[in-house]
Short mmCIF file of N, CA and C and ligand atoms in Angstrom, two decimals:
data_model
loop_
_atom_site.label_atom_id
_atom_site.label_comp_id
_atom_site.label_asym_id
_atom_site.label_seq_id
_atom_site.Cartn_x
_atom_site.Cartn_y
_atom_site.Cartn_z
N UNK Q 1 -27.58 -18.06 11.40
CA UNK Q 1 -27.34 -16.62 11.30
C UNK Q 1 -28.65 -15.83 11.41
N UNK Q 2 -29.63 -16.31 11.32
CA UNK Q 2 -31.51 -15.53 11.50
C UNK Q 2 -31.19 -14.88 12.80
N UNK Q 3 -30.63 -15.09 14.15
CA UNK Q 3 -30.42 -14.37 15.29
C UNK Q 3 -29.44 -13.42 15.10
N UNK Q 4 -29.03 -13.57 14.39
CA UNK Q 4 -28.01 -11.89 14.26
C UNK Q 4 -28.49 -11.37 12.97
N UNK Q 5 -29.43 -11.90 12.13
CA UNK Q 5 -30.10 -10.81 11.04
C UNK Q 5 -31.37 -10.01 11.94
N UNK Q 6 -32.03 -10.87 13.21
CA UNK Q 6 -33.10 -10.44 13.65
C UNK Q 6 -32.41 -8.94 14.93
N UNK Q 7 -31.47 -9.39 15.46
CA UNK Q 7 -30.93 -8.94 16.47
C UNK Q 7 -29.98 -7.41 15.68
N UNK Q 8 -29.90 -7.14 14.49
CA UNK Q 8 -29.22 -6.22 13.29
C UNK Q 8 -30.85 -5.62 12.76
N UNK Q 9 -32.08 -6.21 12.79
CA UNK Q 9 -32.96 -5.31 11.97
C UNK Q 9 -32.90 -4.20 12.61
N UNK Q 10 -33.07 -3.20 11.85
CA UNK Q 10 -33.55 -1.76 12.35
C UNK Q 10 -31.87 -1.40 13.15
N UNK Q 11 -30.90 -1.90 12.99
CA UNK Q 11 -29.66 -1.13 13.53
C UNK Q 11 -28.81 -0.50 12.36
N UNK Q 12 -27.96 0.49 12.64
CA UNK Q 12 -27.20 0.87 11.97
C UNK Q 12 -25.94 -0.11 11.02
N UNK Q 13 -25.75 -0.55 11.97
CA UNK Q 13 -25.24 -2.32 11.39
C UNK Q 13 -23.19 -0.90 11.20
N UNK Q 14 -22.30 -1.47 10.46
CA UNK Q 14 -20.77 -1.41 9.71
C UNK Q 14 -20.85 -0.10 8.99
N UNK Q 15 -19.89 0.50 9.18
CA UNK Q 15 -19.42 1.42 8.13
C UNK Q 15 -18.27 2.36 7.85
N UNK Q 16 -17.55 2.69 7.69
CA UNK Q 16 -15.98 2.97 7.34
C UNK Q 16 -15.13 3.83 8.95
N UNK Q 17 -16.15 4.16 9.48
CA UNK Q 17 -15.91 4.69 10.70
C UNK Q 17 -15.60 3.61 11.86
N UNK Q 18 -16.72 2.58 11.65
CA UNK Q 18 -16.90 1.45 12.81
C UNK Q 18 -15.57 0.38 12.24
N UNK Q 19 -15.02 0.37 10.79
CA UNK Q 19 -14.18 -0.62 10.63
C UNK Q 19 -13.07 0.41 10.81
N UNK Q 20 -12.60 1.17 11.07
CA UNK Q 20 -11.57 2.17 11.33
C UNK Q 20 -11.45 1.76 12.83
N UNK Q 21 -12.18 1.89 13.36
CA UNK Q 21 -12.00 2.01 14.99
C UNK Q 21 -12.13 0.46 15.49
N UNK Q 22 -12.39 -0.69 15.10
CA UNK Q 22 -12.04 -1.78 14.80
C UNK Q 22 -10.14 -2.20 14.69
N UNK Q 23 -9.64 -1.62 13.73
CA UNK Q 23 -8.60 -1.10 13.58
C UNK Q 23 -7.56 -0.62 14.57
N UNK Q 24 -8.28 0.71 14.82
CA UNK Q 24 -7.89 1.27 16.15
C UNK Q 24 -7.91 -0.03 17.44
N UNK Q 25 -8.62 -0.62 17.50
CA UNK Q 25 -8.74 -1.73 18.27
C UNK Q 25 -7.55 -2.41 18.39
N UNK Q 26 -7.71 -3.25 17.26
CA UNK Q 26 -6.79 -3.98 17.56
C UNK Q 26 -5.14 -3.43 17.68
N UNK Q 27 -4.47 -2.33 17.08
CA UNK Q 27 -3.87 -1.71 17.15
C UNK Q 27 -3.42 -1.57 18.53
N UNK Q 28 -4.02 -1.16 19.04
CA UNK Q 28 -4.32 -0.41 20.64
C UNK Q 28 -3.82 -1.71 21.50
N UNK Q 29 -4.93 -3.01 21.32
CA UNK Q 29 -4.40 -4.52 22.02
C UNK Q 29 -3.13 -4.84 21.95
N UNK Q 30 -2.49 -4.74 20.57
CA UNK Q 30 -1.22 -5.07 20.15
C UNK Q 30 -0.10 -4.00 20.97
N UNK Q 31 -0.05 -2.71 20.97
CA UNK Q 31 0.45 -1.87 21.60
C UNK Q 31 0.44 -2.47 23.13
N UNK Q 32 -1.08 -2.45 23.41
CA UNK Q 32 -1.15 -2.95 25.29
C UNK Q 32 -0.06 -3.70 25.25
N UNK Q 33 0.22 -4.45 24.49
CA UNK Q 33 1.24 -5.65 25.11
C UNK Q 33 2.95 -5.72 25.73
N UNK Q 34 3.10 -4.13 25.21
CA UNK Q 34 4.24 -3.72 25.43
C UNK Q 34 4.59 -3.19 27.21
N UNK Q 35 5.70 -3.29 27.39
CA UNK Q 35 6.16 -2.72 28.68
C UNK Q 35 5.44 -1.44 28.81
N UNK Q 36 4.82 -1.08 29.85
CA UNK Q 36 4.20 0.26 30.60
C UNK Q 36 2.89 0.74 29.93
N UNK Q 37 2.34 0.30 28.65
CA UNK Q 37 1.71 0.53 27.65
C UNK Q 37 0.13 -0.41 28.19
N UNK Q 38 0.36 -1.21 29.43
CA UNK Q 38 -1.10 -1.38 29.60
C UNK Q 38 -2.07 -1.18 29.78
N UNK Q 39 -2.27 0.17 29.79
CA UNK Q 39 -3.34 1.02 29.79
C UNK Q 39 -3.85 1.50 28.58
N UNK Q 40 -2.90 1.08 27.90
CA UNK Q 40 -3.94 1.17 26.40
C UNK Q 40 -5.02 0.27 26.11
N UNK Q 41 -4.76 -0.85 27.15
CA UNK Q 41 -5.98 -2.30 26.58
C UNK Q 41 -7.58 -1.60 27.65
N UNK Q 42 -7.11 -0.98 28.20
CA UNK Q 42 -8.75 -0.08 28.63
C UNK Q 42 -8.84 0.88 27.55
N UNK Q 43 -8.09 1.81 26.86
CA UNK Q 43 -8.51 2.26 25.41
C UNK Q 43 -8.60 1.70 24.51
N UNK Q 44 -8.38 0.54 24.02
CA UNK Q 44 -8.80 -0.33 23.48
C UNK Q 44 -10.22 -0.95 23.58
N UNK Q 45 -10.61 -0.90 25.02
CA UNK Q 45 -11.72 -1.82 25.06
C UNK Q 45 -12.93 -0.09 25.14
N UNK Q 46 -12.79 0.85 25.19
CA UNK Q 46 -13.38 1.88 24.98
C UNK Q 46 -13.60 2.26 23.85
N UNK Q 47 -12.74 2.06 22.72
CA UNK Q 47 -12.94 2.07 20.99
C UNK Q 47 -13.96 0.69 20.56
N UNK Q 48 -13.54 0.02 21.01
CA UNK Q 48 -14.41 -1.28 20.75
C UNK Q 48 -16.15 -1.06 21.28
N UNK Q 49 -16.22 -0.73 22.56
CA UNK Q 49 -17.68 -0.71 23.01
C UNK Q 49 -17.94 0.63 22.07
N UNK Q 50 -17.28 2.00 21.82
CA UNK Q 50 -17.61 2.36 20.58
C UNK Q 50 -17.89 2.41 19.56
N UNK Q 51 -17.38 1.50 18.76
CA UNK Q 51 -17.85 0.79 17.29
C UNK Q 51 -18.79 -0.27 17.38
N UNK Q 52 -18.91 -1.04 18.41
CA UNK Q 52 -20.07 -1.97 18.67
C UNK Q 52 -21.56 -0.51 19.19
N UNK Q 53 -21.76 0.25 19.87
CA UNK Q 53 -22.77 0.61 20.05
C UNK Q 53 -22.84 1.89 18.71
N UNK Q 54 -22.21 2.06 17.82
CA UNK Q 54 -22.43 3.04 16.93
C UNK Q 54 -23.13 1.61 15.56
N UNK Q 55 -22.66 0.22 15.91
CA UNK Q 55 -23.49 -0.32 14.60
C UNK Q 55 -24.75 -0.85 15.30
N UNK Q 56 -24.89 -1.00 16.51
CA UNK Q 56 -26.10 -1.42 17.10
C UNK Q 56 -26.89 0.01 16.96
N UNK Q 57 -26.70 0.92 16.70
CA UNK Q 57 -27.22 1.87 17.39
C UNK Q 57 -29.10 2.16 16.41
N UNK Q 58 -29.56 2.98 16.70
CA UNK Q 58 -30.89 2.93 15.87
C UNK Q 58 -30.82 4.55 15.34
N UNK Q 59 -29.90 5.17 15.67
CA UNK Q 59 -29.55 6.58 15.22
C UNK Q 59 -29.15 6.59 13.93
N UNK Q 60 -29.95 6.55 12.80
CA UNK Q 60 -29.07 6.43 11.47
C UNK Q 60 -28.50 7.69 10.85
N UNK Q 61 -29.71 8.77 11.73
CA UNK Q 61 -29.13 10.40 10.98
C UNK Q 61 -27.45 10.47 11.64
N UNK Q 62 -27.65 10.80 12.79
CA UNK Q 62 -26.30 10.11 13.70
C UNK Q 62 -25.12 9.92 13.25
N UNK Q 63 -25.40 8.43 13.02
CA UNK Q 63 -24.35 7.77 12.65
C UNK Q 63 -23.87 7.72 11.47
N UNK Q 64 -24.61 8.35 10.74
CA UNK Q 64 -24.26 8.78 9.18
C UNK Q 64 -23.50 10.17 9.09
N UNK Q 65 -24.09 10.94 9.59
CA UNK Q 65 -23.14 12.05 10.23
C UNK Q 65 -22.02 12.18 10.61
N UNK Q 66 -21.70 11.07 11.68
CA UNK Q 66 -20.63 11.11 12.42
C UNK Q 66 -19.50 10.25 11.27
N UNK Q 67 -20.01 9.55 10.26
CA UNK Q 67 -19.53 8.50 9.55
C UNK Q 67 -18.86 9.73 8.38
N UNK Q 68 -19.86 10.12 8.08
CA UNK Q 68 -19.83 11.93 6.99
C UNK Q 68 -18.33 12.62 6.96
N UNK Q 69 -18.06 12.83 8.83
CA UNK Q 69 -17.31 13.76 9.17
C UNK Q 69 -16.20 13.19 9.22
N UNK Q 70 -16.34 11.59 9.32
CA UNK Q 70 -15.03 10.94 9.52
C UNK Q 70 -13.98 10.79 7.85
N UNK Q 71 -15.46 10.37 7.37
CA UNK Q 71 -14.54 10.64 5.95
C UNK Q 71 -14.03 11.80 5.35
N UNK Q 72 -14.67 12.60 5.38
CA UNK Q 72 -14.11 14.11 4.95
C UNK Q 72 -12.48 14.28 6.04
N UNK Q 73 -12.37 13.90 7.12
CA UNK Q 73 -11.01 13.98 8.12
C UNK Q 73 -10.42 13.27 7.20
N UNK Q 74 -10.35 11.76 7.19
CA UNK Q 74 -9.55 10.79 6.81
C UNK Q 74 -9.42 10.76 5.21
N UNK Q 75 -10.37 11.51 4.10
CA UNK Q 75 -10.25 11.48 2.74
C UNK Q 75 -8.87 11.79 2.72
N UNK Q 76 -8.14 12.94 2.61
CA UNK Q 76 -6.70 13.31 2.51
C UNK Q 76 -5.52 12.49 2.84
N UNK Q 77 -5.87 12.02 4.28
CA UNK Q 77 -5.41 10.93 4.58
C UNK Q 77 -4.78 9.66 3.51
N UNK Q 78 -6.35 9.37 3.26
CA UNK Q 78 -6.36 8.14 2.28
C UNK Q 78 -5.88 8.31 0.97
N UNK Q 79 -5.81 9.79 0.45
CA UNK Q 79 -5.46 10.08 -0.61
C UNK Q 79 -3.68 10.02 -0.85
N UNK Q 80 -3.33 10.53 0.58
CA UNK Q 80 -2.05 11.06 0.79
C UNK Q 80 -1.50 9.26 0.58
N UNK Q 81 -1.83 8.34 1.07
CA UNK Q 81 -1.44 7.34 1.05
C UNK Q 81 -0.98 6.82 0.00
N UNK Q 82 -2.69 6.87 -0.95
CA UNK Q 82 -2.64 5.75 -1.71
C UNK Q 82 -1.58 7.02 -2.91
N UNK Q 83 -1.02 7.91 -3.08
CA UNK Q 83 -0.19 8.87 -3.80
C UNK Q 83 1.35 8.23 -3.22
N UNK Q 84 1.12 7.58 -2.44
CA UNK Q 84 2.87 7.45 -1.39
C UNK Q 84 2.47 5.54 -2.28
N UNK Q 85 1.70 4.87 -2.54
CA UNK Q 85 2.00 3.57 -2.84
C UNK Q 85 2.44 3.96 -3.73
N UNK Q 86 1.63 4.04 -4.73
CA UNK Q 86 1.98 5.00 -6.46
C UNK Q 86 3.21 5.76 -6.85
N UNK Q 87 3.67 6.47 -5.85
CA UNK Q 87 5.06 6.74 -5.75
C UNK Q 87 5.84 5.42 -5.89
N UNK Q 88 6.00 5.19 -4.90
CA UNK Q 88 6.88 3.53 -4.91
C UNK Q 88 6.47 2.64 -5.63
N UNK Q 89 5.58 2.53 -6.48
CA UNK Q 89 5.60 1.12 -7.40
C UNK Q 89 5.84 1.43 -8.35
N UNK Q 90 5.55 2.51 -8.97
CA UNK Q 90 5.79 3.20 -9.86
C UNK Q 90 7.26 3.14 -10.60
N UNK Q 91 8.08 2.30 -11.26
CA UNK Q 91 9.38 2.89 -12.06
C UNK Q 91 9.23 3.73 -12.89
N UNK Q 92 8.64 3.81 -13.83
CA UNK Q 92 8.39 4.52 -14.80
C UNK Q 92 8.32 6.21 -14.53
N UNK Q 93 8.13 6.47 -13.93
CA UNK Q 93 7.75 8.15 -13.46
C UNK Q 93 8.80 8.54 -12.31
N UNK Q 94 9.09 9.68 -12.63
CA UNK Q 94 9.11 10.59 -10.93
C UNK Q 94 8.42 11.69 -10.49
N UNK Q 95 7.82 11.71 -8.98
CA UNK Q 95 7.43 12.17 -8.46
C UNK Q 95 7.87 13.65 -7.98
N UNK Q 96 6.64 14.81 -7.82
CA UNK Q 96 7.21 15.50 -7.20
C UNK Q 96 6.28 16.52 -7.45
N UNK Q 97 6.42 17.43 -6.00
CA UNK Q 97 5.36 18.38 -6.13
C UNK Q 97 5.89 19.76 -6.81
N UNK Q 98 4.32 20.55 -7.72
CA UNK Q 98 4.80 21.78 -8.17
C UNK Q 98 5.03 22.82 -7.24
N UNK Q 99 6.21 23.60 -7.44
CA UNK Q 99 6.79 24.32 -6.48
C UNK Q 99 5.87 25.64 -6.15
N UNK Q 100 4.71 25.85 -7.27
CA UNK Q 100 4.17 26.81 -7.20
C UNK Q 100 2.51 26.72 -6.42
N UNK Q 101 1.91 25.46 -7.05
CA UNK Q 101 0.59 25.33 -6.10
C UNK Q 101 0.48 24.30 -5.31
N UNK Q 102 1.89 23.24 -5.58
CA UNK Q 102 1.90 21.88 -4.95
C UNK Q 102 1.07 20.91 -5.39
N UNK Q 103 0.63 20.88 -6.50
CA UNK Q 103 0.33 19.48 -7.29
C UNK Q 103 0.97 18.80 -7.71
N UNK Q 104 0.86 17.48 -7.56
CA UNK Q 104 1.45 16.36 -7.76
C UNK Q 104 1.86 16.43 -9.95
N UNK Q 105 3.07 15.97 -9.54
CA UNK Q 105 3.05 15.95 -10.87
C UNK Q 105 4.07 15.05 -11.17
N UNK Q 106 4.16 14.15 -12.24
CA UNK Q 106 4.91 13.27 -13.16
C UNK Q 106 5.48 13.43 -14.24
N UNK Q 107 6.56 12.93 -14.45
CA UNK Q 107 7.59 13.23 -15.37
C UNK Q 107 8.09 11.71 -15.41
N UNK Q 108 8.41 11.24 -16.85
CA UNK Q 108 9.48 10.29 -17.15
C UNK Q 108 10.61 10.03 -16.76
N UNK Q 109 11.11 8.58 -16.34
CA UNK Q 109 12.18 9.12 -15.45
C UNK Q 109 13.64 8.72 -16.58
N UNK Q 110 14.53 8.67 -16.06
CA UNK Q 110 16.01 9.10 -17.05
C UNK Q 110 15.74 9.82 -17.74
N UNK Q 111 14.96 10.94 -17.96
CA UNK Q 111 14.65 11.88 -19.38
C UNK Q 111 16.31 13.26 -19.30
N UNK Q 112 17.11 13.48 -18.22
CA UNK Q 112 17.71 14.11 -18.18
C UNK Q 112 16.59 15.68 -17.36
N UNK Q 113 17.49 16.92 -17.62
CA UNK Q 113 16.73 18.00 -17.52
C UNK Q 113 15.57 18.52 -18.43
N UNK Q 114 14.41 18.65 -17.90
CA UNK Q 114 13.37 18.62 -18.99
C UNK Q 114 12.34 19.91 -18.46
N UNK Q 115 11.79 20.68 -18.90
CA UNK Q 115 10.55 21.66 -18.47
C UNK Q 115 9.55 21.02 -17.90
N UNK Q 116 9.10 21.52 -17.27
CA UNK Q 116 7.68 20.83 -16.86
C UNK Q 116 6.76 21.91 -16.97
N UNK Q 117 5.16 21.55 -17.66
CA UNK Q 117 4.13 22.67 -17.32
C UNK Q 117 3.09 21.84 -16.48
N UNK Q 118 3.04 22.88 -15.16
CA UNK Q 118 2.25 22.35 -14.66
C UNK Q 118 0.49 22.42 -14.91
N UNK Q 119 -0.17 20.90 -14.90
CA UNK Q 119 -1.13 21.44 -15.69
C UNK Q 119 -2.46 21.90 -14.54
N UNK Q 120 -1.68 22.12 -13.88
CA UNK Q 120 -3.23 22.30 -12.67
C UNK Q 120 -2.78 24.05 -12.51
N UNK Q 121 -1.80 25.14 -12.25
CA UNK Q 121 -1.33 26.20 -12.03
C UNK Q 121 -0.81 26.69 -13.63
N UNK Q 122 -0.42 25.85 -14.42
CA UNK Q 122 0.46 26.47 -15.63
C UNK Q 122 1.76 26.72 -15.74
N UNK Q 123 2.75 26.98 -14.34
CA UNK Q 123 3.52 27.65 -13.92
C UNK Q 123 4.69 26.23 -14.98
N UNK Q 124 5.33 26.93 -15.40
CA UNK Q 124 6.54 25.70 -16.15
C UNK Q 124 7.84 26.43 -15.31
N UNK Q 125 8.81 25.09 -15.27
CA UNK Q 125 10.10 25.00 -14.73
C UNK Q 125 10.69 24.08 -14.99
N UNK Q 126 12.20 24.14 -14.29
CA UNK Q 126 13.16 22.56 -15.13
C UNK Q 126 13.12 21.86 -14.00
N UNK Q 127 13.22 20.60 -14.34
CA UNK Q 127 13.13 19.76 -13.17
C UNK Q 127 14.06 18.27 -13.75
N UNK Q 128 14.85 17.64 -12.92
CA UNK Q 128 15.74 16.83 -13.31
C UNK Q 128 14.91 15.43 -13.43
N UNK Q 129 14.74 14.52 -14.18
CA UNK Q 129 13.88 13.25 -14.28
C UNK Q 129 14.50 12.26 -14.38
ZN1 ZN G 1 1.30 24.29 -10.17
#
């Protein structure tokens, strides 16, 4: 492995952007494989020489930047998600947004009709649990 620590000094090397589009990669291959869809495996191989020359690259302001902007896009994203697992594993609670600022909020579930205050707006209402 000394030829790919020597051939990595001074590069930007992995980072949540380059394993995203990695992702996108393979995604994209898997798709190519479908009827009429083979033209995705040239977008595929265009995301790939992308994430390979963004960790080779020697641009660290760059690529930190571009890495910056990706997370701030995809934070919500990731948030929105990991709120949708938590939903579903969850028995204990139900879900549901406040009608007034749209924060997430939890309630016990079989409780019958119960108030809720919301604690991010204040705004209270009944809500079935
Ligand atoms: Zn609220």
């Amino acid at each position: 492995m000394n030829w790919l620590r020597r051939m990595m000094y001074g590069r930007y090397g992995g980072d949540q952007l380059s394993w995203f589009l990695l992702i996108v990669y393979v995604v994209l291959l898997l798709l190519s494989g479908l009827p009429h869809l083979g033209i995705l495996s040239w977008v595929a191989l265009l995301v790939l020489a992308w994430s390979f020359f963004r960790m080779f690259s020697r641009r660290y302001d760059r690529r930190r930047a571009e890495n910056a902007r990706f997370l701030a896009l995809a934070g919500p994203a990731i948030r929105w998600l990991k709120m949708r697992r938590t939903i579903l594993t969850d028995r204990e609670h139900r879900y549901f947004r406040c009608p007034n600022c749209g924060q997430y909020l939890r309630v016990p579930r079989g409780k019958g009709r119960i108030t809720v205050n919301c604690r991010s707006c204040g705004v209270s209402f009944e809500e079935k649990s």
